[in-house]
Coordinates of C-alpha atoms in Angstrom, one line a residue:
M24 CA -1.4 -24.3 24.3
T25 CA -3.9 -27.2 24.0
N26 CA -2.7 -29.9 21.7
T27 CA -5.1 -30.1 18.8
R28 CA -5.0 -32.1 15.6
P29 CA -7.4 -32.8 12.7
F30 CA -10.2 -35.0 14.1
C31 CA -9.7 -38.7 14.0
I32 CA -12.3 -41.5 14.2
K33 CA -11.9 -44.3 16.7
T34 CA -12.9 -47.6 15.1
T35 CA -14.2 -50.7 16.9
R36 CA -14.3 -54.3 15.8
G37 CA -16.8 -57.0 16.4
R38 CA -19.9 -55.1 15.2
T39 CA -22.5 -56.7 13.0
I40 CA -22.2 -56.4 9.2
S41 CA -25.0 -53.8 9.0
A42 CA -23.6 -51.6 11.8
T43 CA -20.1 -51.8 10.2
A44 CA -21.4 -50.7 6.9
K45 CA -23.3 -47.8 8.5
R46 CA -20.3 -46.7 10.5
A47 CA -18.2 -46.8 7.3
R48 CA -20.5 -44.4 5.6
R49 CA -20.3 -42.0 8.5
L50 CA -16.5 -42.4 8.4
L51 CA -16.4 -41.4 4.7
L52 CA -18.6 -38.3 5.2
L53 CA -16.8 -37.1 8.3
S54 CA -13.4 -37.7 6.8
A55 CA -14.3 -35.6 3.8
L56 CA -15.8 -32.9 6.1
G57 CA -12.5 -32.6 7.9
F58 CA -10.6 -32.3 4.6
T59 CA -12.8 -29.8 2.8
T60 CA -13.2 -27.5 5.8
G61 CA -9.5 -27.5 6.5
C62 CA -8.7 -26.8 2.8
Q63 CA -11.0 -23.7 2.8
T64 CA -9.0 -22.0 5.5
L65 CA -6.1 -20.7 3.2
G66 CA -4.5 -17.3 3.6
Q67 CA -6.2 -13.9 3.8
H68 CA -5.5 -11.0 1.4
V69 CA -2.1 -9.2 1.8
A70 CA -3.4 -5.6 1.6
S71 CA 0.0 -4.0 1.2
T72 CA 3.7 -4.4 1.7
P73 CA 5.6 -3.4 4.8
S74 CA 7.5 -0.1 4.8
L75 CA 11.2 -0.3 4.2
R76 CA 13.2 0.2 7.4
Q77 CA 16.8 1.3 7.5
A78 CA 18.8 -1.3 9.4
T79 CA 22.3 -0.2 8.9
D80 CA 24.2 2.5 10.7
V81 CA 25.1 5.2 8.1
T82 CA 25.5 8.0 10.5
A83 CA 28.9 8.9 9.1
V84 CA 27.5 9.0 5.6
A85 CA 24.5 11.1 6.7
V86 CA 26.7 13.7 8.4
A87 CA 29.0 13.9 5.3
T88 CA 26.1 14.2 2.9
S89 CA 23.5 16.2 4.8
E90 CA 22.6 18.3 1.8
L91 CA 22.3 15.3 -0.6
Q92 CA 19.8 13.0 1.1
P93 CA 17.6 11.6 -1.8
P94 CA 13.9 11.2 -1.4
V95 CA 12.9 7.8 -0.1
P96 CA 10.3 6.1 -2.2
H97 CA 7.2 5.2 -0.3
S98 CA 5.9 1.6 0.2
P99 CA 2.8 0.8 2.1
S100 CA 2.7 -1.4 5.2
Q101 CA 1.2 -4.8 6.0
K102 CA 0.7 -7.0 9.1
P103 CA 0.3 -10.5 7.9
R104 CA -1.3 -13.1 10.2
V105 CA -2.0 -16.7 9.5
Q106 CA -5.0 -18.7 10.6
T107 CA -5.3 -22.4 10.3
V108 CA -8.1 -24.8 11.3
A109 CA -7.8 -27.8 13.5
Y110 CA -10.4 -30.0 15.1
T111 CA -10.4 -31.5 18.5
E112 CA -10.6 -35.2 18.8
I113 CA -14.1 -36.6 19.2
D114 CA -15.5 -39.9 20.4
T115 CA -17.7 -41.8 18.0
E116 CA -18.4 -44.9 20.0
S117 CA -22.0 -43.9 20.5
M118 CA -22.2 -43.1 16.7
D119 CA -21.8 -46.8 15.9
G120 CA -25.4 -47.3 16.9
E121 CA -24.7 -50.4 19.1
G122 CA -26.9 -52.4 16.6
D123 CA -29.7 -49.9 16.9
D124 CA -31.2 -49.6 13.4
S125 CA -33.2 -46.5 14.4
N126 CA -30.0 -44.4 13.9
E127 CA -29.8 -45.4 10.2
D128 CA -32.1 -42.4 9.2
D129 CA -29.8 -40.0 11.0
T130 CA -27.0 -40.4 8.4
P131 CA -26.3 -36.9 6.9
M132 CA -27.2 -36.5 3.3
S133 CA -24.2 -34.2 2.5
L134 CA -21.2 -32.6 4.1
R135 CA -23.2 -29.6 5.1
D136 CA -25.7 -31.9 6.9
A137 CA -22.8 -33.6 8.6
M138 CA -21.6 -30.3 10.0
S139 CA -24.8 -30.1 12.0
L140 CA -24.9 -33.7 13.0
E141 CA -25.9 -34.3 16.7
D142 CA -26.7 -37.4 18.6
S143 CA -28.2 -37.0 22.1
G144 CA -25.8 -37.9 24.8
T145 CA -22.8 -38.1 22.5
A146 CA -20.0 -35.8 21.4
T147 CA -20.4 -33.9 18.2
V148 CA -18.1 -32.7 15.5
A149 CA -16.1 -29.8 17.0
E150 CA -16.3 -26.3 15.8
P151 CA -13.2 -25.0 14.0
I152 CA -10.5 -23.7 16.3
F153 CA -8.5 -20.8 14.9
L154 CA -4.9 -21.0 16.0
D155 CA -2.1 -18.5 15.9
S156 CA 0.4 -21.1 14.6
P157 CA -0.1 -23.9 12.0
V158 CA -0.9 -27.4 13.1
V159 CA 2.2 -28.6 11.4
D160 CA 5.3 -28.1 13.7
F161 CA 8.3 -27.1 11.7
G162 CA 10.8 -27.1 14.6
Q163 CA 10.0 -24.1 16.8
S164 CA 7.0 -22.9 18.8
T165 CA 7.0 -19.3 17.6
G166 CA 6.9 -18.3 13.9
M167 CA 8.7 -15.8 11.8
T168 CA 6.9 -13.0 10.0
L169 CA 7.8 -11.2 6.8
E170 CA 8.8 -8.1 8.7
Q171 CA 11.2 -10.0 10.9
F172 CA 12.9 -11.5 7.8
E173 CA 13.2 -8.0 6.2
S174 CA 14.8 -6.7 9.4
L175 CA 17.3 -9.5 9.4
A176 CA 18.1 -9.1 5.8
L177 CA 18.7 -5.3 6.0
Q178 CA 21.0 -5.9 9.0
N179 CA 22.9 -8.8 7.6
N180 CA 23.0 -8.5 3.8
P181 CA 26.6 -7.8 2.9
T182 CA 25.8 -5.7 -0.2
I183 CA 24.3 -3.0 2.0
A184 CA 27.4 -2.7 4.1
E185 CA 29.4 -2.6 0.9
L186 CA 27.4 0.3 -0.5
V187 CA 27.6 2.1 2.8
A188 CA 31.4 1.9 2.6
T189 CA 31.3 2.9 -1.1
T190 CA 29.2 5.9 -0.2
Q191 CA 31.7 6.9 2.5
K192 CA 34.5 6.6 -0.1
A193 CA 32.6 9.0 -2.4
A194 CA 32.2 11.4 0.5
G195 CA 35.9 11.2 1.2
Y196 CA 36.8 11.9 -2.5
R197 CA 34.4 14.8 -2.6
T198 CA 36.2 16.4 0.3
Q199 CA 39.6 15.7 -1.0
V200 CA 39.2 17.2 -4.5
S201 CA 38.0 20.5 -3.1
L202 CA 40.9 21.1 -0.7
R203 CA 43.3 24.0 -1.4
A204 CA 47.0 23.3 -1.9
N205 CA 49.3 23.5 1.1
P206 CA 51.7 26.5 1.2
S207 CA 55.5 25.8 1.0
I208 CA 58.1 27.5 3.2
G209 CA 61.9 27.3 2.8
Y210 CA 65.3 28.8 3.2
Q211 CA 67.5 30.0 0.4
A212 CA 71.2 31.1 0.4
N213 CA 73.0 32.7 -2.5
Q214 CA 76.7 33.5 -3.3
L215 CA 78.0 31.5 -0.3
A216 CA 81.5 31.1 -2.0
D217 CA 81.9 34.9 -2.4
Q218 CA 83.0 36.0 1.0
G219 CA 81.1 39.1 2.2
T220 CA 78.4 39.0 -0.6
D221 CA 76.3 36.1 0.6
Q222 CA 72.5 36.5 0.8
H223 CA 70.1 34.5 3.1
T224 CA 66.4 34.4 2.5
F225 CA 63.3 32.8 4.1
F226 CA 60.4 32.4 1.7
I227 CA 56.8 31.2 1.5
S228 CA 55.1 30.1 -1.7
Q229 CA 51.5 29.3 -2.6
T230 CA 49.6 28.0 -5.6
I231 CA 46.5 30.1 -6.2
V232 CA 43.8 28.0 -8.1
T233 CA 41.9 30.1 -10.6
A234 CA 38.6 29.8 -12.4
N235 CA 36.8 28.3 -9.4
K236 CA 38.3 24.8 -10.2
L237 CA 38.0 23.5 -6.7
A238 CA 34.3 24.3 -6.4
L239 CA 33.8 22.6 -9.8
N240 CA 35.7 19.6 -8.6
R241 CA 33.4 19.4 -5.6
S242 CA 30.3 19.7 -7.8
V243 CA 31.5 16.7 -9.9
L244 CA 32.1 14.5 -6.9
N245 CA 28.9 15.8 -5.4
E246 CA 26.9 14.0 -8.1
S247 CA 29.0 10.8 -7.6
M248 CA 28.0 11.0 -3.9
R249 CA 24.4 11.5 -4.8
A250 CA 24.4 8.6 -7.1
Q251 CA 25.8 6.4 -4.4
L252 CA 23.1 7.4 -2.1
F253 CA 20.5 6.3 -4.7
Y254 CA 22.4 3.1 -5.3
L255 CA 22.2 2.4 -1.6
E256 CA 18.5 3.1 -1.5
A257 CA 17.9 0.9 -4.5
Q258 CA 19.9 -1.9 -2.9
K259 CA 17.6 -1.8 0.2
Y260 CA 14.6 -2.3 -2.1
R261 CA 16.4 -5.2 -3.9
V262 CA 16.9 -6.9 -0.5
A263 CA 13.3 -6.3 0.6
T264 CA 11.9 -7.5 -2.7
D265 CA 14.0 -10.7 -2.8
I266 CA 13.0 -11.4 0.8
R267 CA 9.3 -11.0 0.0
V268 CA 9.5 -13.2 -3.1
K269 CA 11.3 -15.9 -1.2
F270 CA 9.0 -15.6 1.8
Y271 CA 5.9 -16.2 -0.4
D272 CA 7.6 -19.1 -2.0
A273 CA 8.4 -20.7 1.4
L274 CA 5.0 -19.8 2.8
A275 CA 3.3 -21.5 -0.1
A276 CA 5.5 -24.6 0.4
Q277 CA 4.5 -24.6 4.1
R278 CA 0.8 -24.4 3.0
R279 CA 1.2 -27.3 0.7
V280 CA 2.7 -29.4 3.5
Q281 CA -0.2 -28.6 5.7
L282 CA -2.8 -29.3 3.0
I283 CA -1.3 -32.6 2.1
Q284 CA -1.1 -33.7 5.7
E285 CA -4.8 -32.9 6.1
F286 CA -5.6 -34.9 3.0
Q287 CA -3.3 -37.7 4.1
L288 CA -5.7 -38.4 7.0
V289 CA -8.6 -38.5 4.6
S290 CA -6.7 -41.0 2.3
D291 CA -5.9 -43.2 5.4
Q292 CA -9.5 -43.2 6.5
G293 CA -10.6 -43.8 2.9
L294 CA -8.5 -46.9 2.7
E295 CA -9.9 -48.1 6.0
F296 CA -13.4 -47.4 4.8
A297 CA -12.8 -49.4 1.5
E298 CA -11.5 -52.4 3.5
L299 CA -14.6 -52.2 5.8
R300 CA -16.9 -52.2 2.8
K301 CA -15.1 -55.2 1.3
R302 CA -15.5 -57.1 4.5
A303 CA -19.2 -56.1 4.6
E304 CA -19.5 -57.5 1.1
E305 CA -20.6 -54.0 -0.1
G306 CA -17.4 -53.2 -1.9
S307 CA -14.8 -54.8 -4.1
Q308 CA -11.0 -55.4 -4.1
L309 CA -10.9 -52.7 -6.8
D310 CA -12.1 -50.1 -4.3
V311 CA -9.3 -51.2 -1.9
V312 CA -6.6 -51.0 -4.6
Q313 CA -7.8 -47.6 -5.8
A314 CA -7.7 -46.3 -2.2
K315 CA -4.2 -47.7 -1.7
V316 CA -3.0 -46.0 -4.9
L317 CA -4.4 -42.7 -3.7
K318 CA -2.8 -43.1 -0.3
N319 CA 0.6 -43.9 -1.9
E320 CA 0.4 -40.9 -4.1
I321 CA -0.4 -38.6 -1.2
D322 CA 2.4 -40.1 0.9
L323 CA 4.8 -39.3 -2.0
Q324 CA 3.5 -35.8 -2.5
L325 CA 4.0 -35.2 1.3
R326 CA 7.6 -36.3 1.1
Q327 CA 8.2 -34.0 -1.9
A328 CA 6.4 -31.1 -0.3
K329 CA 8.6 -31.3 2.8
V330 CA 11.7 -31.4 0.6
R331 CA 10.6 -28.3 -1.3
F332 CA 9.8 -26.5 1.9
N333 CA 13.3 -27.2 3.3
A334 CA 14.8 -25.9 0.0
A335 CA 12.7 -22.8 0.1
W336 CA 13.5 -22.2 3.7
R337 CA 17.3 -22.5 3.1
E338 CA 17.0 -20.0 0.2
L339 CA 15.0 -17.6 2.3
V340 CA 17.4 -17.6 5.3
A341 CA 20.4 -17.3 2.9
F342 CA 18.9 -14.1 1.5
A343 CA 18.2 -12.9 5.1
G344 CA 21.9 -13.4 5.9
T345 CA 21.2 -16.1 8.5
P346 CA 21.9 -19.4 6.6
Q347 CA 22.2 -21.4 9.9
M348 CA 18.7 -20.6 11.1
A349 CA 16.7 -23.8 11.8
P350 CA 13.3 -24.1 10.1
T351 CA 10.3 -22.7 11.9
D352 CA 6.7 -21.7 11.3
L353 CA 6.1 -18.9 8.8
Q354 CA 3.5 -16.5 10.0
G355 CA 1.8 -14.8 7.1
E356 CA -1.0 -15.0 4.6
L357 CA -1.1 -15.6 0.9
P358 CA -3.0 -13.0 -1.0
R359 CA -6.6 -13.9 -1.9
N360 CA -7.6 -10.9 -3.9
E361 CA -6.0 -7.8 -5.3
V362 CA -7.3 -4.6 -7.0
P363 CA -6.5 -4.5 -10.8
M364 CA -4.0 -1.8 -11.6
D365 CA -3.7 0.9 -14.3
W366 CA -0.4 -0.1 -15.7
N367 CA 0.2 3.1 -17.7
S368 CA 0.0 5.1 -14.5
V369 CA 2.0 2.6 -12.6
A370 CA 4.7 2.6 -15.3
A371 CA 4.9 6.4 -15.2
N372 CA 5.2 6.6 -11.5
I373 CA 7.5 3.6 -11.0
V374 CA 10.2 5.0 -13.4
V375 CA 10.5 8.5 -11.9
A376 CA 10.4 7.2 -8.3
N377 CA 12.8 4.3 -8.9
P378 CA 16.2 4.9 -7.1
E379 CA 18.0 3.1 -9.9
Y380 CA 16.6 5.7 -12.4
Q381 CA 17.4 8.6 -10.1
A382 CA 21.0 7.3 -9.7
A383 CA 21.3 7.3 -13.5
Q384 CA 20.1 10.9 -13.6
S385 CA 22.7 11.8 -11.1
R386 CA 25.3 10.3 -13.4
V387 CA 24.1 12.5 -16.2
T388 CA 24.4 15.6 -13.9
R389 CA 27.9 14.5 -13.0
A390 CA 28.9 14.2 -16.7
R391 CA 27.6 17.7 -17.3
A392 CA 29.5 19.1 -14.4
L393 CA 32.6 17.3 -15.6
I394 CA 32.4 19.0 -18.9
C395 CA 32.3 22.4 -17.2
R396 CA 35.2 21.4 -15.1
H397 CA 37.5 20.4 -18.0
E398 CA 36.6 23.5 -20.0
V399 CA 38.2 25.7 -17.4
Q400 CA 41.3 23.6 -16.9
P401 CA 43.4 25.6 -19.5
I402 CA 43.0 28.7 -17.4
P403 CA 46.4 28.7 -15.6
N404 CA 46.8 28.7 -11.8
L405 CA 49.2 31.3 -10.3
D406 CA 52.3 30.3 -8.4
V407 CA 53.2 33.0 -6.0
S408 CA 56.4 33.2 -3.8
L409 CA 57.4 35.8 -1.3
G410 CA 60.8 35.9 0.5
S411 CA 62.6 38.0 3.0
G412 CA 66.2 37.9 4.0
Y413 CA 69.6 39.7 4.5
D414 CA 72.3 40.8 2.1
N415 CA 75.8 40.8 3.7
A416 CA 77.3 42.8 0.7
T417 CA 75.1 45.8 1.4
D418 CA 74.5 45.1 5.0
N419 CA 70.8 45.6 4.3
G420 CA 67.7 43.5 4.3
L421 CA 66.0 42.2 1.1
I422 CA 62.6 41.1 -0.2
N423 CA 62.0 38.8 -3.1
F424 CA 58.6 38.4 -4.9
Q425 CA 57.9 35.9 -7.7
I426 CA 54.8 35.0 -9.6
G427 CA 54.4 32.7 -12.6
A428 CA 51.9 30.7 -14.6
P429 CA 52.1 28.1 -17.4
I430 CA 51.2 29.2 -20.9
P431 CA 48.4 26.9 -22.4
V432 CA 50.0 26.7 -25.9
F433 CA 50.1 23.0 -26.6
N434 CA 48.0 21.4 -23.9
K435 CA 44.5 23.0 -23.8
N436 CA 42.9 20.0 -22.1
Q437 CA 41.2 19.2 -25.4
G438 CA 41.4 15.5 -24.9
N439 CA 39.7 15.5 -21.5
I440 CA 37.0 17.9 -22.8
S441 CA 36.2 15.5 -25.7
A442 CA 36.1 12.5 -23.4
A443 CA 33.8 14.3 -21.0
R444 CA 31.4 15.2 -23.8
A445 CA 31.4 11.5 -24.8
E446 CA 30.7 10.5 -21.2
Y447 CA 27.8 12.9 -21.2
V448 CA 26.3 11.2 -24.2
R449 CA 26.9 7.7 -22.7
A450 CA 25.3 8.7 -19.4
S451 CA 22.3 10.1 -21.2
R452 CA 21.8 6.9 -23.1
E453 CA 22.2 4.9 -19.9
V454 CA 19.2 6.7 -18.5
E455 CA 17.2 5.6 -21.5
R456 CA 18.4 2.1 -21.1
I457 CA 17.5 1.9 -17.5
E458 CA 14.1 3.5 -18.2
N459 CA 13.4 0.8 -20.8
A460 CA 14.7 -1.9 -18.5
I461 CA 12.4 -0.8 -15.7
K462 CA 9.4 -0.8 -18.1
A463 CA 10.4 -4.3 -19.4
R464 CA 10.7 -5.7 -15.9
L465 CA 7.4 -4.0 -15.0
A466 CA 5.7 -5.6 -18.0
T467 CA 6.8 -9.0 -16.9
A468 CA 5.7 -8.4 -13.3
A469 CA 2.4 -6.9 -14.6
G470 CA 1.8 -10.0 -16.7
D471 CA 2.4 -12.3 -13.8
F472 CA 0.2 -10.1 -11.6
D473 CA -2.7 -10.1 -14.0
A474 CA -2.5 -13.8 -14.8
S475 CA -2.2 -14.9 -11.2
L476 CA -5.0 -12.4 -10.1
A477 CA -7.3 -14.0 -12.7
A478 CA -6.3 -17.4 -11.5
V479 CA -6.9 -16.6 -7.9
D480 CA -10.3 -15.0 -8.7
Q481 CA -11.3 -17.9 -10.8
Y482 CA -10.3 -20.5 -8.3
A483 CA -12.0 -18.7 -5.4
N484 CA -15.2 -17.8 -7.2
D485 CA -15.8 -20.7 -9.6
I486 CA -13.3 -23.6 -9.6
L487 CA -13.1 -24.3 -5.8
P488 CA -16.9 -24.0 -5.3
N489 CA -17.5 -26.3 -8.2
A490 CA -15.0 -28.8 -6.9
Q491 CA -16.7 -28.6 -3.5
E492 CA -20.1 -29.2 -5.1
G493 CA -18.8 -32.1 -7.1
L494 CA -17.4 -33.7 -4.0
D495 CA -20.7 -33.2 -2.2
L496 CA -22.7 -34.6 -5.1
S497 CA -20.5 -37.6 -5.5
E498 CA -20.9 -38.5 -1.8
I499 CA -24.7 -38.1 -2.1
A500 CA -24.8 -40.2 -5.3
Y501 CA -22.7 -42.9 -3.7
K502 CA -24.9 -43.0 -0.6
A503 CA -27.9 -43.4 -2.8
G504 CA -26.3 -46.2 -4.7
E505 CA -26.1 -44.3 -8.0
T506 CA -22.3 -44.4 -8.3
N507 CA -19.3 -46.4 -7.1
Y508 CA -16.7 -45.5 -4.5
V509 CA -14.1 -44.8 -7.2
Q510 CA -16.0 -41.7 -8.3
V511 CA -15.9 -40.4 -4.7
L512 CA -12.1 -40.9 -4.7
I513 CA -11.9 -39.0 -8.0
A514 CA -13.9 -36.1 -6.6
Q515 CA -11.7 -36.0 -3.5
R516 CA -8.5 -36.0 -5.7
T517 CA -9.9 -33.2 -7.9
Y518 CA -10.7 -31.1 -4.9
F519 CA -7.3 -31.7 -3.4
E520 CA -5.4 -30.9 -6.6
T521 CA -7.5 -27.8 -7.1
N522 CA -6.5 -26.5 -3.7
L523 CA -2.9 -27.1 -4.5
Q524 CA -3.2 -25.1 -7.7
Y525 CA -5.0 -22.3 -5.8
I526 CA -2.0 -22.1 -3.4
A527 CA 0.4 -21.9 -6.3
A528 CA -1.6 -19.0 -7.9
Q529 CA -1.7 -17.2 -4.6
A530 CA 2.1 -17.5 -4.2
L531 CA 2.6 -16.1 -7.8
L532 CA 0.2 -13.2 -7.0
G533 CA 2.1 -12.3 -3.8
Q534 CA 5.5 -12.5 -5.6
A535 CA 4.3 -10.3 -8.5
R536 CA 2.9 -7.7 -6.1
A537 CA 6.2 -7.7 -4.1
R538 CA 8.2 -7.0 -7.2
I539 CA 5.9 -4.2 -8.2
D540 CA 6.0 -2.6 -4.7
G541 CA 9.8 -2.9 -4.7
Y542 CA 10.1 -0.9 -8.0
V543 CA 10.9 -4.2 -9.8
L544 CA 14.4 -4.2 -8.2
T545 CA 15.8 -7.6 -7.5
G546 CA 19.2 -9.2 -7.2
S547 CA 20.2 -8.4 -3.7
L548 CA 23.2 -10.8 -3.7
D549 CA 24.5 -9.7 -7.1
P550 CA 28.0 -8.1 -7.1
V551 CA 28.0 -4.4 -6.2
V552 CA 29.7 -2.1 -8.7
D553 CA 31.9 0.6 -7.1
N554 CA 31.1 3.9 -8.8
S555 CA 32.4 6.1 -5.9
G556 CA 34.9 7.9 -8.2
D557 CA 38.4 8.9 -7.3
D558 CA 40.5 12.0 -6.5
S559 CA 42.1 12.4 -10.0
L560 CA 40.6 15.8 -10.5
R561 CA 42.7 17.1 -7.6
G562 CA 45.9 16.0 -9.4
L563 CA 44.7 17.6 -12.6
T564 CA 43.9 20.8 -10.8
F565 CA 47.5 21.3 -9.6
S566 CA 49.4 19.7 -12.4
Q567 CA 48.6 22.5 -14.8
Q568 CA 49.4 20.1 -17.6

């Protein structure tokens, strides 16, 4: 790819004072042109968020839970692409005029005039070149997109693997609690000390479970299994949301580095211009000092911006599960506009479709099934035994049959029934808590979304155009001798800081939209709670006590 960089102006020495002053004015105008045009090429609108892809192998879980697959909440897709502006280097030797005063009238009156500046037989200001990668090189030739980071995170995030294993545990417990008891076989000998009257018997015994207890066991663990599937789905959204939020943070940090680097060239050229004017006795030492102050501030901001980008990058790759990944370009766009939302409608939809809320509903269903299960526990199982053998005393065969059951006199499972009813109340209130928590998180995200949307609209439609106009007017006024060079520096600083604030507003807008699209689920690296259950119902089924 052709090496491009923001345009630079080659200076020459040994000109007359008049030619030097004229060239200095051109230098100021063209420097501002490169800065303002570059600043205006920020990100394009992120129309929607990418669809959530499954990146873990849960085949074993899917087979074990084929009848329990929960609905997958829908999320729209996006394909971000970044475009940045660079300028090819131009030769301005012929623009010095070589002492020809006839070129003095060709000096552009504004930045817009400078964009159409042409001198016969000379090179002109290059048209913007749209590149697929930023001008700033962050270490690799190819960039990383949001979709690539999402894929990495879904493959490498340890919490997803934990929940897959937890879901497999729930499937195992569900199978175990519904298994029937194994039969017992044995041998029995009676009256061995009484010669000629001994009896020898082979028998088989079986516990017959009554009241459909095994099916009720399965129904309880079925809901535990369903809840785990929803927990797993919710965790995928937590991972995707955190990745999107961190991606926009890192992308905004990258944009700030690019913007400051572009303005750094302007500040360097502004300092050179102030020194040329001082030597031409058209400026003062104050202009030089002010230009140096601006250059020093820009240099400091660039150092800080690079530090912040590196920190944002490390956080992003940590959430992606690849903390050793070296910094590279981020390919994406910061949102420039969004459509206002009806928050009442969004709140109603986001609650019922939220996997976290659906998991809580499954816990309520489990608690209800557990009450039904404990209520039938007092109905006794039957212990049946059948034996066949030989009686030496009568020289005949014999058959034994035995059946028994415990009498539920003292233990009627009343304690477990009471506990199950309390669990049902607790699970019902947990649904209300989660619903309110979702709405509270949505309210915060909605506030961030509306505030940042208003800021982005205001910057794009009013503040940035006004800052641009102020910069143009200050240059025209300075050229006409109606103001001093310090006012031009102030206008440049204002335009620069306004663009930085615009980038910050865009990042906040993208992060708020990411949280809303992800059902306000965050915390992908928080500890995972194991609610897979256990097989205690099986022991209760056969203990009869």
